[in-house]
């Protein structure tokens, strides 16, 4: 049955055509005409990072698979009209082969010429792209000749119900073929939407999924840890770039999709992911590898996000200008103008996005177009938005001046300079203030983590914006791989001053005075006197002049003259003993002063005792005496000591007789006793005795 010739003399559509075979008629769209067999599928290029591997074994295997896949695509293209459609409709392997290429082919942001220089690989890749695109074009073509055609309704039924064409397939086409094939991609999408309007509903759902993706990537950014974080960041970079590029190319080649973006508020998702996700992703990858090729892909994602937002803005401007040409009333554009101004107002809170957008798409041009198209617009609101965009570059906290960065070219687009969204903190130009600041940060980290060496902390702070982030990374064991293997107790060795002097002077010396203010090698005007010959200016020339020089005697004469002036003190009494005045004053201060009532009671008790004991004489204190007599104090102190310790012991003989005459038993016993008890006497309690004297005023404090 597969050899039945295709005859359509009546030029019927494929769905109505029947072929004759041995007196019976068989529908042309019958499963018997399908060519069913296992088919080769496309395998992705063997990659090492973002470039094709140079492993000969892997390349040979890919080339062999590419040849088989090319044969499968050619066989599908060579089939007759009805056999082609019966094969792709009834044979799932044919559709899977086409889908495998769309899923595994390298995207347009990695051009084949930039990832490999192998001419065989480049040739196979280009041929496969052309032939797969021809298969897609044949799937949306309902008429190839007068005898080989089908109705559009039947074509819509075939491709939609059997998922021969789907929105994910169209998105893959956009990512693979890129903006350079924008004209044919736009024609394909427009034809699909015209054949089956239900694809518009699927397109809206798919674009809502992109908006959801912009939110989900921000949640995934904080889930990675340790070494898995590197691969996660790279995957998120590719994921956000795929979504951003698909969205921007779709808005460019198929303008009708811009209305869908406005309805689902795609512009808010773009500004949000640009301001919150892109800088964090850039810093995360930069922290692990400053020269990572994924940093260029992040810059490409920035380009695509800005372009997608610009396409949405252009949709409003085109409608405003088109409505102005067809209507003379300017008030008809007022609703569109207000909607556009509202979009600009909502994105003002995203400083990073506003800065980059203003840099590449100056908003003053748009505001001027709106003023000309709609004079009745809210000028106050427009002026506020314009001023906010113009001042965003000054107020943006993320914009930090940096040295010029070499520009790379990726598929016709220049990378952004590393500022705005992807700006990273740099050190201050003031070396002194920067040194002080880094020392303070090191002390702050070591106060929390004292086991870390200052050398390791210094390396740590160069990777993080502030000490808090560094401390958090250490505590969470979330350090970059290169820092994770470093010695945590590493000390900091400052640069050698001698090396710097060697670079400056070309002379290598080791001297403690090298490089000081008196070093003529590093200072054009050194301090001090540079003399030649013997002696210094103004000094004696000979030994006799040196001995006759009495200038030092004249200098000391004025000092010794001061000792000849003695002042007489009239109130001085040489006979007065003031040794215990301080002690008396201290004791008098310690005596608490009694209240008036208590003193009256004491006076009454004293008078009663005077009546009972007339024979006793009570010494009265002379109120004119400034302090108590020191003799009385010494006597009272001696009496108390005698009562406490008893009669002083007699001196015990420990000296004995002269050496060689022998010692008595008493002397030996006294010596032994003194040796045992010497720790309780002698000079072992000097501090205690000194404190005791000071407390009683015997030593001036």
Coordinates of N, CA and C in Angstrom, one line a residue, residues 363-543:
X363 N 14.3 59.2 28.5 CA 12.9 59.3 28.6 C 12.4 60.7 28.1
X364 N 13.3 61.7 28.1 CA 12.8 63.0 27.7 C 12.3 63.0 26.2
X365 N 12.7 62.1 25.4 CA 12.2 62.0 24.0 C 10.7 61.5 24.1
X366 N 10.5 60.6 24.9 CA 9.1 60.0 25.1 C 8.1 61.1 25.6
X367 N 8.6 61.8 26.6 CA 7.8 62.9 27.3 C 7.4 64.0 26.3
X368 N 8.4 64.3 25.4 CA 8.1 65.4 24.4 C 7.1 64.9 23.4
X369 N 7.2 63.6 23.0 CA 6.2 63.0 22.1 C 4.8 63.1 22.7
X370 N 4.7 62.7 24.0 CA 3.4 62.7 24.6 C 2.9 64.1 24.7
X371 N 3.7 65.1 25.0 CA 3.2 66.5 25.1 C 2.7 67.0 23.7
X372 N 3.3 66.6 22.7 CA 2.8 67.0 21.4 C 1.6 66.3 21.0
X373 N 1.5 65.0 21.3 CA 0.3 64.2 20.9 C -0.9 64.5 21.8
X374 N -0.7 64.9 23.0 CA -1.8 65.1 24.0 C -1.5 66.3 24.8
X375 N -1.8 67.5 24.4 CA -1.5 68.7 25.2 C -2.2 68.8 26.5
X376 N -3.3 68.0 26.7 CA -4.1 68.0 27.9 C -3.6 67.0 29.0
X377 N -2.4 66.5 28.7 CA -1.9 65.5 29.7 C -1.5 66.2 31.0
X378 N -1.3 65.4 32.0 CA -0.9 66.0 33.3 C 0.5 66.4 33.3
X379 N 0.8 67.7 33.0 CA 2.2 68.1 32.9 C 3.0 68.0 34.2
X380 N 2.3 68.2 35.3 CA 2.9 68.1 36.6 C 3.5 66.7 36.8
X381 N 2.7 65.7 36.5 CA 3.1 64.3 36.6 C 4.2 64.0 35.7
X382 N 4.1 64.5 34.4 CA 5.1 64.2 33.4 C 6.5 64.8 33.9
X383 N 6.4 66.1 34.4 CA 7.6 66.7 34.8 C 8.3 66.0 36.0
X384 N 7.4 65.5 36.9 CA 7.9 64.7 38.0 C 8.7 63.5 37.6
X385 N 8.1 62.8 36.6 CA 8.7 61.5 36.1 C 10.0 61.8 35.4
X386 N 10.0 62.9 34.6 CA 11.2 63.3 33.9 C 12.3 63.7 34.8
X387 N 12.0 64.4 35.9 CA 13.0 64.8 36.8 C 13.5 63.6 37.6
X388 N 12.7 62.7 37.9 CA 13.1 61.5 38.6 C 14.0 60.6 37.8
X389 N 13.8 60.5 36.5 CA 14.6 59.7 35.7 C 16.0 60.4 35.5
X390 N 15.9 61.7 35.3 CA 17.2 62.5 35.1 C 18.1 62.5 36.4
X391 N 17.4 62.4 37.5 CA 18.2 62.4 38.8 C 18.5 61.0 39.3
X392 N 18.0 60.0 38.6 CA 18.3 58.7 39.1 C 19.7 58.3 39.1
X393 N 20.5 58.8 38.1 CA 21.9 58.5 38.0 C 22.7 59.0 39.2
X394 N 22.2 60.2 39.7 CA 22.9 60.8 40.9 C 22.5 60.1 42.2
X395 N 21.3 59.7 42.3 CA 20.8 59.1 43.6 C 20.9 57.6 43.6
X396 N 21.3 57.0 42.6 CA 21.4 55.5 42.6 C 22.6 55.1 43.5
X397 N 22.2 54.3 44.5 CA 23.3 53.9 45.4 C 24.1 52.8 44.8
X398 N 23.7 52.1 43.8 CA 24.4 51.0 43.2 C 25.4 51.5 42.2
X399 N 25.3 52.8 41.7 CA 26.3 53.3 40.7 C 27.5 53.8 41.4
X400 N 28.6 53.1 41.2 CA 29.9 53.4 41.8 C 30.9 53.6 40.6
X401 N 31.7 54.7 40.6 CA 32.6 54.8 39.5 C 33.7 53.7 39.5
X402 N 34.0 53.2 38.4 CA 35.0 52.1 38.2 C 35.8 52.4 37.0
X403 N 36.9 51.7 37.0 CA 37.8 51.8 35.8 C 37.1 51.2 34.6
X404 N 37.5 51.7 33.4 CA 36.8 51.2 32.2 C 37.0 49.8 32.0
X405 N 36.0 49.1 31.6 CA 36.1 47.6 31.4 C 36.1 47.4 29.9
X406 N 36.9 46.4 29.5 CA 36.9 46.1 28.1 C 35.6 45.5 27.6
X407 N 35.1 46.0 26.5 CA 33.8 45.6 26.0 C 33.9 44.4 25.1
X408 N 33.0 43.4 25.4 CA 33.0 42.2 24.6 C 31.7 42.3 23.7
X409 N 31.8 41.6 22.6 CA 30.7 41.5 21.7 C 30.1 40.2 21.6
X410 N 28.8 40.1 21.9 CA 28.1 38.8 21.8 C 26.9 38.9 20.9
X411 N 27.0 38.3 19.8 CA 25.9 38.2 18.8 C 25.4 39.6 18.4
X412 N 26.4 40.5 18.2 CA 26.0 41.8 17.7 C 25.7 42.8 18.8
X413 N 25.7 42.5 20.1 CA 25.4 43.4 21.2 C 26.6 43.7 22.0
X414 N 26.8 44.9 22.4 CA 27.9 45.3 23.3 C 27.4 45.1 24.7
X415 N 28.4 44.6 25.5 CA 28.1 44.5 26.9 C 28.0 45.8 27.6
X416 N 27.2 45.9 28.7 CA 27.2 47.1 29.5 C 28.5 47.2 30.2
X417 N 28.9 48.5 30.6 CA 29.9 48.7 31.5 C 29.4 48.2 32.9
X418 N 30.4 47.8 33.7 CA 30.0 47.2 35.0 C 29.6 48.4 36.0
X419 N 28.4 48.9 35.8 CA 27.9 49.9 36.6 C 26.4 49.7 36.7
X420 N 25.7 50.5 37.5 CA 24.2 50.4 37.6 C 23.9 49.1 38.3
X421 N 23.2 48.2 37.6 CA 22.7 47.0 38.2 C 23.8 46.1 38.6
X422 N 24.9 46.1 37.9 CA 26.0 45.1 38.2 C 27.2 45.8 38.8
X423 N 27.0 47.0 39.4 CA 28.2 47.7 40.0 C 28.5 47.0 41.3
X424 N 29.8 46.9 41.5 CA 30.3 46.2 42.8 C 31.1 47.3 43.5
X425 N 31.1 47.1 44.9 CA 31.8 48.1 45.7 C 33.3 48.0 45.4
X426 N 34.0 49.2 45.4 CA 35.4 49.2 45.2 C 36.0 50.0 46.3
X427 N 37.4 50.0 46.4 CA 38.0 50.6 47.5 C 38.1 52.1 47.2
X428 N 38.2 52.9 48.3 CA 38.3 54.3 48.2 C 39.6 54.7 47.6
X429 N 39.7 55.9 46.9 CA 40.9 56.4 46.4 C 41.8 56.9 47.4
X430 N 41.3 57.2 48.6 CA 42.2 57.7 49.7 C 42.8 56.5 50.4
X431 N 44.1 56.3 50.2 CA 44.7 55.1 50.8 C 44.7 55.2 52.3
X432 N 44.9 56.3 52.9 CA 44.9 56.4 54.4 C 43.6 56.0 55.0
X433 N 42.5 56.7 54.5 CA 41.2 56.3 55.0 C 40.8 54.9 54.7
X434 N 41.2 54.4 53.5 CA 40.9 53.0 53.2 C 41.6 52.0 54.2
X435 N 42.8 52.4 54.5 CA 43.6 51.5 55.5 C 43.0 51.5 56.8
X436 N 42.6 52.7 57.3 CA 41.9 52.8 58.6 C 40.6 52.0 58.6
X437 N 39.9 52.2 57.5 CA 38.6 51.5 57.5 C 38.7 50.0 57.5
X438 N 39.7 49.5 56.7 CA 39.9 48.0 56.7 C 40.4 47.5 58.0
X439 N 41.2 48.3 58.7 CA 41.6 47.8 60.0 C 40.5 47.8 61.0
X440 N 39.6 48.7 61.0 CA 38.4 48.7 61.8 C 37.5 47.5 61.5
X441 N 37.4 47.2 60.3 CA 36.5 46.1 59.9 C 37.2 44.7 60.3
X442 N 38.5 44.7 60.3 CA 39.2 43.5 60.7 C 39.0 43.3 62.2
X443 N 39.1 44.4 63.0 CA 38.9 44.3 64.4 C 37.5 43.9 64.8
X444 N 36.5 44.4 64.0 CA 35.1 44.0 64.2 C 34.9 42.5 64.0
X445 N 35.5 42.0 62.9 CA 35.3 40.5 62.6 C 36.0 39.7 63.7
X446 N 37.2 40.1 64.1 CA 38.0 39.3 65.1 C 37.3 39.4 66.5
X447 N 36.6 40.4 66.7 CA 35.9 40.5 68.0 C 34.8 39.4 68.1
X448 N 34.2 39.1 67.0 CA 33.2 38.1 66.9 C 33.8 36.7 66.7
X449 N 34.8 36.6 65.9 CA 35.5 35.3 65.5 C 36.9 35.5 65.8
X450 N 37.3 35.4 67.1 CA 38.8 35.6 67.5 C 39.7 34.5 66.9
X451 N 39.2 33.4 66.5 CA 40.1 32.3 66.0 C 40.6 32.6 64.6
X452 N 40.0 33.6 63.9 CA 40.4 33.9 62.6 C 41.7 34.8 62.6
X453 N 42.6 34.5 61.7 CA 43.8 35.4 61.6 C 43.5 36.6 60.8
X454 N 44.3 37.7 61.0 CA 44.0 38.9 60.4 C 44.3 38.8 58.9
X455 N 45.2 37.9 58.4 CA 45.4 37.8 57.0 C 44.2 37.1 56.3
X456 N 43.6 36.1 57.0 CA 42.4 35.5 56.4 C 41.2 36.5 56.4
X457 N 41.1 37.2 57.4 CA 40.0 38.2 57.5 C 40.1 39.3 56.5
X458 N 41.4 39.7 56.2 CA 41.6 40.7 55.1 C 41.2 40.1 53.8
X459 N 41.5 38.9 53.5 CA 41.0 38.2 52.2 C 39.5 38.1 52.2
X460 N 38.9 37.9 53.4 CA 37.5 37.7 53.4 C 36.7 39.0 53.1
X461 N 37.3 40.1 53.7 CA 36.6 41.4 53.5 C 36.7 41.9 52.1
X462 N 37.7 41.4 51.3 CA 37.8 41.9 49.9 C 36.7 41.2 49.1
X463 N 36.1 40.2 49.6 CA 35.0 39.5 48.8 C 33.6 39.9 49.2
X464 N 33.5 40.5 50.4 CA 32.1 40.9 50.8 C 32.1 42.4 51.0
X465 N 30.8 42.9 50.9 CA 30.6 44.4 51.0 C 30.8 44.9 52.4
X466 N 30.5 44.2 53.4 CA 30.6 44.7 54.8 C 31.0 43.5 55.7
X467 N 31.4 43.8 56.9 CA 31.8 42.8 57.9 C 30.7 41.9 58.3
X468 N 29.5 42.4 58.3 CA 28.3 41.6 58.7 C 28.1 40.4 57.7
X469 N 28.3 40.7 56.4 CA 28.1 39.6 55.4 C 29.2 38.6 55.5
X470 N 30.4 39.1 55.8 CA 31.6 38.2 56.0 C 31.4 37.2 57.2
X471 N 30.9 37.8 58.3 CA 30.7 37.0 59.5 C 29.6 36.0 59.2
X472 N 28.5 36.4 58.6 CA 27.4 35.5 58.3 C 27.9 34.4 57.4
X473 N 28.7 34.7 56.4 CA 29.2 33.6 55.5 C 30.1 32.6 56.2
X474 N 30.9 33.0 57.2 CA 31.7 32.1 58.0 C 30.9 31.3 58.9
X475 N 29.9 31.9 59.6 CA 29.1 31.1 60.5 C 28.2 30.1 59.8
X476 N 27.7 30.4 58.6 CA 26.9 29.5 57.8 C 27.7 28.6 56.9
X477 N 29.0 28.6 57.0 CA 29.9 27.8 56.2 C 29.6 27.9 54.7
X478 N 29.4 29.2 54.3 CA 29.0 29.5 52.9 C 30.1 30.3 52.2
X479 N 31.3 29.9 52.4 CA 32.4 30.6 51.8 C 32.7 30.1 50.4
X480 N 33.3 31.0 49.6 CA 33.7 30.6 48.2 C 34.7 29.5 48.3
X481 N 34.8 28.7 47.2 CA 35.7 27.5 47.3 C 37.1 27.9 47.6
X482 N 37.6 29.0 47.0 CA 39.0 29.4 47.2 C 39.3 29.8 48.6
X483 N 38.3 30.5 49.2 CA 38.5 30.9 50.6 C 38.3 29.7 51.6
X484 N 37.5 28.8 51.2 CA 37.2 27.7 52.1 C 38.4 26.8 52.3
X485 N 39.3 26.8 51.4 CA 40.5 25.9 51.5 C 41.7 26.7 52.1
X486 N 41.5 28.0 52.4 CA 42.6 28.8 53.0 C 42.7 28.5 54.4
X487 N 43.9 28.8 55.0 CA 44.2 28.7 56.4 C 43.4 29.8 57.2
X488 N 42.5 29.3 58.0 CA 41.7 30.3 58.8 C 42.5 31.1 59.8
X489 N 43.7 30.6 60.2 CA 44.5 31.3 61.2 C 45.7 32.1 60.5
X490 N 45.6 32.3 59.2 CA 46.6 33.0 58.5 C 46.8 34.4 59.0
X491 N 48.1 34.8 59.2 CA 48.4 36.1 59.7 C 48.7 37.0 58.5
X492 N 48.6 38.3 58.7 CA 48.9 39.3 57.7 C 50.3 39.8 57.8
X493 N 51.1 39.7 56.7 CA 52.4 40.2 56.6 C 52.4 41.4 55.7
X494 N 52.7 42.6 56.3 CA 52.6 43.8 55.5 C 53.7 43.8 54.4
X495 N 53.6 44.5 53.4 CA 54.6 44.6 52.3 C 55.9 45.2 52.9
X496 N 57.0 44.6 52.3 CA 58.3 45.0 52.8 C 58.7 46.4 52.3
X497 N 59.1 47.3 53.2 CA 59.4 48.6 52.8 C 60.7 48.7 51.9
X498 N 61.6 47.7 52.2 CA 62.8 47.7 51.4 C 62.6 47.4 49.9
X499 N 61.5 46.6 49.7 CA 61.2 46.3 48.3 C 60.7 47.6 47.6
X500 N 59.9 48.4 48.3 CA 59.5 49.6 47.7 C 60.6 50.6 47.4
X501 N 61.5 50.6 48.4 CA 62.7 51.5 48.2 C 63.6 51.0 47.1
X502 N 63.7 49.7 46.9 CA 64.5 49.2 45.8 C 63.8 49.6 44.5
X503 N 62.5 49.6 44.4 CA 61.8 50.0 43.2 C 62.0 51.5 42.9
X504 N 62.0 52.3 44.0 CA 62.1 53.7 43.8 C 63.6 54.2 43.5
X505 N 64.6 53.6 44.2 CA 65.9 54.0 44.1 C 66.8 53.1 43.3
X506 N 66.5 51.9 43.2 CA 67.3 50.9 42.5 C 68.5 50.5 43.3
X507 N 68.6 50.9 44.6 CA 69.6 50.5 45.5 C 69.0 49.6 46.6
X508 N 69.6 48.4 46.8 CA 69.1 47.5 47.8 C 70.0 47.7 49.0
X509 N 69.4 48.2 50.1 CA 70.2 48.3 51.4 C 69.3 47.8 52.5
X510 N 70.0 47.4 53.6 CA 69.2 47.0 54.8 C 69.7 47.9 55.9
X511 N 69.0 48.9 56.3 CA 69.3 49.8 57.3 C 68.1 50.3 57.9
X512 N 68.1 50.5 59.2 CA 66.9 51.0 59.9 C 66.5 52.4 59.6
X513 N 67.6 53.1 59.1 CA 67.4 54.5 58.7 C 67.1 54.8 57.3
X514 N 67.0 53.7 56.5 CA 66.7 53.8 55.1 C 65.3 54.4 54.9
X515 N 65.1 55.4 54.1 CA 63.8 55.9 53.8 C 63.3 57.0 54.8
X516 N 64.1 57.4 55.8 CA 63.6 58.4 56.7 C 63.8 59.8 56.1
X517 N 63.5 60.8 57.0 CA 63.5 62.2 56.5 C 64.9 62.6 56.2
X518 N 66.0 61.9 56.7 CA 67.3 62.3 56.5 C 68.0 61.6 55.3
X519 N 67.3 60.7 54.7 CA 67.9 59.8 53.6 C 67.9 60.6 52.3
X520 N 69.1 60.9 51.9 CA 69.3 61.8 50.7 C 68.9 61.0 49.4
X521 N 68.8 59.7 49.5 CA 68.5 58.9 48.3 C 67.0 58.9 47.9
X522 N 66.1 59.2 48.9 CA 64.7 59.3 48.6 C 64.1 60.7 48.8
X523 N 64.9 61.6 49.3 CA 64.3 62.9 49.6 C 65.3 64.0 48.9
X524 N 64.7 64.9 48.1 CA 65.5 65.9 47.5 C 65.9 67.0 48.5
X525 N 65.1 67.2 49.5 CA 65.5 68.2 50.5 C 65.5 67.5 51.9
X526 N 66.5 66.8 52.2 CA 66.5 66.1 53.5 C 66.7 67.1 54.7
X527 N 66.2 66.6 55.8 CA 66.4 67.4 57.0 C 67.8 67.3 57.5
X528 N 68.2 68.3 58.5 CA 69.5 68.3 59.1 C 70.5 69.0 58.3
X529 N 71.8 68.9 58.7 CA 72.9 69.6 58.1 C 73.8 68.7 57.4
X530 N 74.0 68.9 56.1 CA 74.9 68.1 55.4 C 76.3 68.8 55.4
X531 N 77.2 68.2 56.1 CA 78.5 68.9 56.3 C 79.5 68.2 55.5
X532 N 80.6 68.9 55.2 CA 81.8 68.4 54.6 C 83.0 68.7 55.4
X533 N 83.9 67.8 55.5 CA 85.1 68.1 56.3 C 84.9 67.7 57.8
X534 N 85.8 68.2 58.7 CA 85.7 67.9 60.1 C 85.0 69.0 60.9
X535 N 84.3 68.6 61.9 CA 83.6 69.5 62.8 C 82.3 70.0 62.2
X536 N 81.6 70.8 63.1 CA 80.3 71.4 62.7 C 80.5 72.9 62.8
X537 N 79.7 73.6 62.1 CA 79.7 75.1 62.1 C 79.6 75.6 63.6
X538 N 80.5 76.6 64.0 CA 80.4 77.2 65.3 C 81.1 76.4 66.4
X539 N 81.7 75.2 66.1 CA 82.4 74.4 67.1 C 83.9 74.7 67.1
X540 N 84.6 74.4 68.3 CA 86.0 74.7 68.4 C 86.8 74.0 67.3
X541 N 87.8 74.7 66.8 CA 88.6 74.1 65.7 C 89.8 73.3 66.2
X542 N 90.3 73.6 67.5 CA 91.4 72.9 68.0 C 91.1 72.3 69.4
X543 N 92.0 71.5 69.9 CA 91.9 70.9 71.2 C 92.0 72.0 72.3

